[in-house]
Amino acid sequence: MSSISEFHLLSVLAQEMNMRKAAERLFVSQPALSQRLQSIEKDWSTKLFLRSQKGLTLTPAGEIVLQFVNETIAREEKARETIFALNAEVYGTLKIAVASIVGQNWLPQVLKKYVSRYPQAKISLMTGWSSEIAKALYEDHVHIGIIRGTPDWKGVKIHLFKDNLYLVDTEISSPEQALDADRPFIQFKSDSNYYQEIQDWWLRKFQTAPKRTIIVDQIETCKQMTFNGIGYAILPAITLNGAEQDIFKVPLHDENNEPLGRDTWLLGYESAFQLKQVQAFIEIVKEHIEESNN
């Protein structure tokens, strides 16, 4: 006896303890049910039910078999519920690689919504430079990557947002003042084209290099030094939450007088976007962007 249908047959017989009533529930004739039961008992090499005019009675062996049958049916129902939940709910691990600046300033709000809505899902998060994000994607270590700049990517590519660049300082209130200031221009290292964009803007604007510069390794260090009056910097809006006091934030413009900004992209392979945990994340990202725009 191996099929679930035979388990179901024995379960119904044990519930009804009557061949006629069991046959009606199973939509078979009594002779067919009796023959099927004889075949099952032959497989077990023992009598499972005693027949009498009053109905059926489980034998000691039948009690053991029925306990096994009921446990198996319960496990099957549990397995079906779990499979249904996998189809209806979001499980599994969402593996994300994200540019550090986005991971610090934008992603936490999105992940807060994600874990609240999908508590069964897990998150694996790595942060780093855009080159590290791309490497993790190419090597299939993550499902999706979020990078800054303009990526050369052949897979799925979703534009998330563009944040403008600002000249930030405690004293300088216009770009022209920066040219003559003795205060240092504080810059941070980056493996993207961010640094080059700033250099190009500066040379177009002033045709000369800054008088003094300080190079730091992290954008957060650059920001804190600027906010503490050590010098001025050019920072993206994503790092400026609007709560800064006594800080000038001067928007930058390109040669066409368009706001100068940085794009943020979400990348991945088509296969990853078939996963429910990834689909759920994309939905929340789009919701978050729409709420932010409104």
Short mmCIF file of N, CA and C in Angstrom, two decimals, residues 8-110:
data_model
loop_
_atom_site.label_atom_id
_atom_site.label_comp_id
_atom_site.label_asym_id
_atom_site.label_seq_id
_atom_site.Cartn_x
_atom_site.Cartn_y
_atom_site.Cartn_z
N HIS A 8 -6.58 7.30 1.85
CA HIS A 8 -7.88 7.97 1.99
C HIS A 8 -8.99 6.94 2.17
N LEU A 9 -8.92 5.85 1.42
CA LEU A 9 -9.92 4.79 1.54
C LEU A 9 -9.96 4.22 2.95
N LEU A 10 -8.81 3.91 3.52
CA LEU A 10 -8.75 3.36 4.87
C LEU A 10 -9.25 4.38 5.89
N SER A 11 -8.91 5.65 5.68
CA SER A 11 -9.33 6.69 6.60
C SER A 11 -10.86 6.81 6.62
N VAL A 12 -11.48 6.77 5.45
CA VAL A 12 -12.94 6.86 5.38
C VAL A 12 -13.59 5.64 6.03
N LEU A 13 -13.04 4.45 5.76
CA LEU A 13 -13.57 3.24 6.39
C LEU A 13 -13.50 3.33 7.92
N ALA A 14 -12.39 3.85 8.44
CA ALA A 14 -12.22 3.96 9.89
C ALA A 14 -13.17 4.98 10.47
N GLN A 15 -13.50 6.02 9.72
CA GLN A 15 -14.43 7.04 10.21
C GLN A 15 -15.87 6.52 10.22
N GLU A 16 -16.23 5.79 9.14
CA GLU A 16 -17.62 5.33 9.02
C GLU A 16 -17.87 4.00 9.72
N MET A 17 -16.89 3.12 9.73
CA MET A 17 -17.03 1.77 10.29
C MET A 17 -18.26 1.05 9.71
N ASN A 18 -18.52 1.36 8.43
CA ASN A 18 -19.67 0.78 7.75
C ASN A 18 -19.36 0.77 6.25
N MET A 19 -19.43 -0.42 5.62
CA MET A 19 -19.07 -0.55 4.21
C MET A 19 -20.00 0.26 3.31
N ARG A 20 -21.30 0.24 3.60
CA ARG A 20 -22.24 0.96 2.75
C ARG A 20 -22.00 2.47 2.80
N LYS A 21 -21.88 3.01 4.02
CA LYS A 21 -21.68 4.45 4.15
C LYS A 21 -20.33 4.88 3.56
N ALA A 22 -19.29 4.05 3.76
CA ALA A 22 -17.98 4.37 3.20
C ALA A 22 -18.01 4.34 1.68
N ALA A 23 -18.73 3.37 1.11
CA ALA A 23 -18.84 3.28 -0.35
C ALA A 23 -19.54 4.51 -0.91
N GLU A 24 -20.58 5.00 -0.20
CA GLU A 24 -21.28 6.21 -0.66
C GLU A 24 -20.36 7.42 -0.64
N ARG A 25 -19.57 7.55 0.40
CA ARG A 25 -18.63 8.70 0.49
C ARG A 25 -17.55 8.64 -0.57
N LEU A 26 -17.14 7.43 -0.91
CA LEU A 26 -16.05 7.25 -1.88
C LEU A 26 -16.56 7.14 -3.32
N PHE A 27 -17.90 7.15 -3.48
CA PHE A 27 -18.52 7.06 -4.81
C PHE A 27 -18.11 5.79 -5.56
N VAL A 28 -18.13 4.65 -4.83
CA VAL A 28 -17.86 3.35 -5.43
C VAL A 28 -18.93 2.38 -4.92
N SER A 29 -19.04 1.24 -5.59
CA SER A 29 -19.99 0.22 -5.13
C SER A 29 -19.41 -0.52 -3.94
N GLN A 30 -20.31 -1.15 -3.15
CA GLN A 30 -19.82 -1.93 -2.00
C GLN A 30 -18.94 -3.10 -2.43
N PRO A 31 -19.30 -3.85 -3.49
CA PRO A 31 -18.42 -4.95 -3.92
C PRO A 31 -17.03 -4.45 -4.33
N ALA A 32 -17.00 -3.30 -5.03
CA ALA A 32 -15.70 -2.76 -5.46
C ALA A 32 -14.88 -2.34 -4.24
N LEU A 33 -15.53 -1.71 -3.26
CA LEU A 33 -14.83 -1.29 -2.05
C LEU A 33 -14.33 -2.51 -1.28
N SER A 34 -15.15 -3.54 -1.18
CA SER A 34 -14.75 -4.77 -0.46
C SER A 34 -13.55 -5.42 -1.14
N GLN A 35 -13.58 -5.43 -2.47
CA GLN A 35 -12.45 -6.03 -3.20
C GLN A 35 -11.18 -5.20 -3.01
N ARG A 36 -11.34 -3.90 -2.99
CA ARG A 36 -10.17 -3.01 -2.80
C ARG A 36 -9.59 -3.20 -1.41
N LEU A 37 -10.45 -3.34 -0.41
CA LEU A 37 -9.97 -3.54 0.95
C LEU A 37 -9.22 -4.87 1.08
N GLN A 38 -9.75 -5.91 0.45
CA GLN A 38 -9.07 -7.21 0.49
C GLN A 38 -7.68 -7.11 -0.12
N SER A 39 -7.55 -6.34 -1.20
CA SER A 39 -6.25 -6.17 -1.84
C SER A 39 -5.27 -5.43 -0.92
N ILE A 40 -5.77 -4.43 -0.21
CA ILE A 40 -4.93 -3.66 0.72
C ILE A 40 -4.47 -4.56 1.87
N GLU A 41 -5.40 -5.34 2.41
CA GLU A 41 -5.06 -6.24 3.53
C GLU A 41 -4.05 -7.29 3.07
N LYS A 42 -4.15 -7.71 1.82
CA LYS A 42 -3.18 -8.68 1.30
C LYS A 42 -1.79 -8.05 1.26
N ASP A 43 -1.72 -6.75 0.88
CA ASP A 43 -0.43 -6.06 0.85
C ASP A 43 0.19 -5.99 2.25
N TRP A 44 -0.65 -5.80 3.26
CA TRP A 44 -0.17 -5.71 4.63
C TRP A 44 -0.01 -7.09 5.27
N SER A 45 -0.50 -8.11 4.62
CA SER A 45 -0.41 -9.51 5.13
C SER A 45 -1.12 -9.67 6.46
N THR A 46 -2.20 -8.94 6.64
CA THR A 46 -2.97 -9.06 7.88
C THR A 46 -4.34 -8.45 7.70
N LYS A 47 -5.27 -8.87 8.54
CA LYS A 47 -6.59 -8.28 8.57
C LYS A 47 -6.55 -6.92 9.24
N LEU A 48 -7.16 -5.92 8.62
CA LEU A 48 -7.21 -4.58 9.21
C LEU A 48 -8.57 -4.30 9.84
N PHE A 49 -9.63 -4.90 9.27
CA PHE A 49 -10.99 -4.71 9.79
C PHE A 49 -11.65 -6.08 9.97
N LEU A 50 -12.44 -6.20 11.01
CA LEU A 50 -13.32 -7.35 11.19
C LEU A 50 -14.71 -6.94 10.74
N ARG A 51 -15.35 -7.79 9.91
CA ARG A 51 -16.67 -7.48 9.39
C ARG A 51 -17.74 -8.24 10.19
N SER A 52 -18.83 -7.57 10.45
CA SER A 52 -19.97 -8.19 11.14
C SER A 52 -21.23 -7.49 10.67
N GLN A 53 -22.37 -8.00 11.09
CA GLN A 53 -23.64 -7.38 10.72
C GLN A 53 -23.76 -5.97 11.28
N LYS A 54 -23.08 -5.68 12.38
CA LYS A 54 -23.13 -4.36 12.99
C LYS A 54 -22.22 -3.36 12.29
N GLY A 55 -21.29 -3.87 11.46
CA GLY A 55 -20.38 -2.99 10.76
C GLY A 55 -18.95 -3.48 10.81
N LEU A 56 -18.01 -2.55 10.89
CA LEU A 56 -16.59 -2.87 10.88
C LEU A 56 -15.97 -2.60 12.25
N THR A 57 -14.93 -3.35 12.55
CA THR A 57 -14.16 -3.13 13.78
C THR A 57 -12.68 -3.23 13.43
N LEU A 58 -11.89 -2.28 13.90
CA LEU A 58 -10.45 -2.32 13.63
C LEU A 58 -9.80 -3.43 14.43
N THR A 59 -8.91 -4.17 13.78
CA THR A 59 -8.08 -5.14 14.48
C THR A 59 -6.93 -4.40 15.14
N PRO A 60 -6.20 -5.01 16.06
CA PRO A 60 -5.01 -4.37 16.62
C PRO A 60 -4.03 -3.92 15.54
N ALA A 61 -3.85 -4.78 14.52
CA ALA A 61 -2.96 -4.39 13.41
C ALA A 61 -3.56 -3.21 12.65
N GLY A 62 -4.89 -3.24 12.49
CA GLY A 62 -5.57 -2.15 11.80
C GLY A 62 -5.40 -0.83 12.52
N GLU A 63 -5.41 -0.85 13.85
CA GLU A 63 -5.21 0.38 14.63
C GLU A 63 -3.83 0.97 14.36
N ILE A 64 -2.84 0.08 14.27
CA ILE A 64 -1.47 0.56 14.00
C ILE A 64 -1.38 1.16 12.61
N VAL A 65 -1.98 0.44 11.64
CA VAL A 65 -1.94 0.94 10.26
C VAL A 65 -2.69 2.26 10.14
N LEU A 66 -3.86 2.36 10.77
CA LEU A 66 -4.64 3.60 10.69
C LEU A 66 -3.93 4.78 11.35
N GLN A 67 -3.19 4.54 12.41
CA GLN A 67 -2.41 5.63 13.00
C GLN A 67 -1.37 6.14 12.01
N PHE A 68 -0.72 5.20 11.35
CA PHE A 68 0.26 5.55 10.31
C PHE A 68 -0.41 6.30 9.16
N VAL A 69 -1.60 5.81 8.75
CA VAL A 69 -2.34 6.44 7.66
C VAL A 69 -2.71 7.88 8.01
N ASN A 70 -3.26 8.07 9.20
CA ASN A 70 -3.69 9.42 9.61
C ASN A 70 -2.51 10.38 9.72
N GLU A 71 -1.38 9.89 10.23
CA GLU A 71 -0.18 10.74 10.32
C GLU A 71 0.31 11.12 8.93
N THR A 72 0.27 10.18 8.01
CA THR A 72 0.73 10.45 6.64
C THR A 72 -0.18 11.46 5.95
N ILE A 73 -1.50 11.28 6.13
CA ILE A 73 -2.44 12.23 5.53
C ILE A 73 -2.23 13.63 6.10
N ALA A 74 -1.97 13.71 7.40
CA ALA A 74 -1.74 15.02 8.04
C ALA A 74 -0.48 15.67 7.49
N ARG A 75 0.56 14.85 7.28
CA ARG A 75 1.82 15.40 6.73
C ARG A 75 1.61 15.87 5.28
N GLU A 76 0.80 15.11 4.55
CA GLU A 76 0.53 15.52 3.17
C GLU A 76 -0.20 16.86 3.14
N GLU A 77 -1.20 17.01 4.03
CA GLU A 77 -1.94 18.27 4.08
C GLU A 77 -1.02 19.43 4.46
N LYS A 78 -0.11 19.16 5.40
CA LYS A 78 0.84 20.20 5.81
C LYS A 78 1.76 20.58 4.66
N ALA A 79 2.21 19.57 3.91
CA ALA A 79 3.08 19.83 2.77
C ALA A 79 2.36 20.65 1.70
N ARG A 80 1.11 20.32 1.47
CA ARG A 80 0.33 21.07 0.48
C ARG A 80 0.13 22.52 0.94
N GLU A 81 -0.12 22.70 2.23
CA GLU A 81 -0.26 24.07 2.76
C GLU A 81 1.03 24.86 2.58
N THR A 82 2.15 24.20 2.83
CA THR A 82 3.44 24.88 2.70
C THR A 82 3.71 25.26 1.26
N ILE A 83 3.40 24.33 0.34
CA ILE A 83 3.61 24.62 -1.09
C ILE A 83 2.71 25.75 -1.53
N PHE A 84 1.47 25.74 -1.05
CA PHE A 84 0.56 26.83 -1.39
C PHE A 84 1.09 28.16 -0.85
N ALA A 85 1.63 28.11 0.36
CA ALA A 85 2.19 29.33 0.96
C ALA A 85 3.36 29.85 0.15
N LEU A 86 4.17 28.91 -0.38
CA LEU A 86 5.30 29.33 -1.21
C LEU A 86 4.83 30.06 -2.45
N ASN A 87 3.69 29.63 -2.96
CA ASN A 87 3.15 30.26 -4.15
C ASN A 87 2.44 31.57 -3.82
N ALA A 88 1.88 31.65 -2.64
CA ALA A 88 1.09 32.82 -2.28
C ALA A 88 1.88 33.84 -1.47
N GLU A 89 2.87 33.39 -0.69
CA GLU A 89 3.64 34.29 0.16
C GLU A 89 5.06 34.44 -0.37
N VAL A 90 5.77 35.38 0.23
CA VAL A 90 7.16 35.63 -0.16
C VAL A 90 8.09 34.99 0.85
N TYR A 91 8.82 33.99 0.40
CA TYR A 91 9.80 33.30 1.24
C TYR A 91 11.17 33.48 0.59
N GLY A 92 12.16 32.78 1.12
CA GLY A 92 13.48 32.78 0.52
C GLY A 92 14.29 34.00 0.94
N THR A 93 15.51 34.05 0.44
CA THR A 93 16.45 35.13 0.77
C THR A 93 16.61 36.08 -0.40
N LEU A 94 16.44 37.35 -0.13
CA LEU A 94 16.68 38.40 -1.12
C LEU A 94 18.14 38.83 -1.00
N LYS A 95 18.92 38.62 -2.04
CA LYS A 95 20.34 38.95 -2.02
C LYS A 95 20.59 40.23 -2.81
N ILE A 96 21.03 41.26 -2.09
CA ILE A 96 21.21 42.58 -2.70
C ILE A 96 22.65 43.05 -2.52
N ALA A 97 23.19 43.65 -3.57
CA ALA A 97 24.46 44.37 -3.48
C ALA A 97 24.17 45.82 -3.86
N VAL A 98 24.60 46.76 -3.03
CA VAL A 98 24.19 48.15 -3.23
C VAL A 98 25.36 49.09 -2.97
N ALA A 99 25.41 50.15 -3.75
CA ALA A 99 26.41 51.19 -3.53
C ALA A 99 26.27 51.74 -2.12
N SER A 100 27.39 51.95 -1.47
CA SER A 100 27.39 52.34 -0.05
C SER A 100 26.53 53.56 0.22
N ILE A 101 26.62 54.55 -0.63
CA ILE A 101 25.87 55.80 -0.39
C ILE A 101 24.37 55.54 -0.43
N VAL A 102 23.93 54.62 -1.29
CA VAL A 102 22.51 54.28 -1.37
C VAL A 102 22.12 53.41 -0.17
N GLY A 103 23.02 52.51 0.21
CA GLY A 103 22.76 51.65 1.35
C GLY A 103 22.63 52.41 2.65
N GLN A 104 23.32 53.53 2.76
CA GLN A 104 23.28 54.33 3.98
C GLN A 104 22.11 55.30 4.02
N ASN A 105 21.72 55.82 2.85
CA ASN A 105 20.80 56.95 2.85
C ASN A 105 19.43 56.70 2.24
N TRP A 106 19.28 55.67 1.42
CA TRP A 106 18.01 55.44 0.73
C TRP A 106 17.41 54.07 1.02
N LEU A 107 18.25 53.05 0.98
CA LEU A 107 17.77 51.68 1.09
C LEU A 107 17.08 51.35 2.41
N PRO A 108 17.54 51.85 3.58
CA PRO A 108 16.91 51.47 4.85
C PRO A 108 15.40 51.69 4.88
N GLN A 109 14.92 52.78 4.27
CA GLN A 109 13.47 53.05 4.26
C GLN A 109 12.74 51.99 3.44
N VAL A 110 13.37 51.57 2.33
CA VAL A 110 12.74 50.55 1.48
C VAL A 110 12.72 49.20 2.18
#
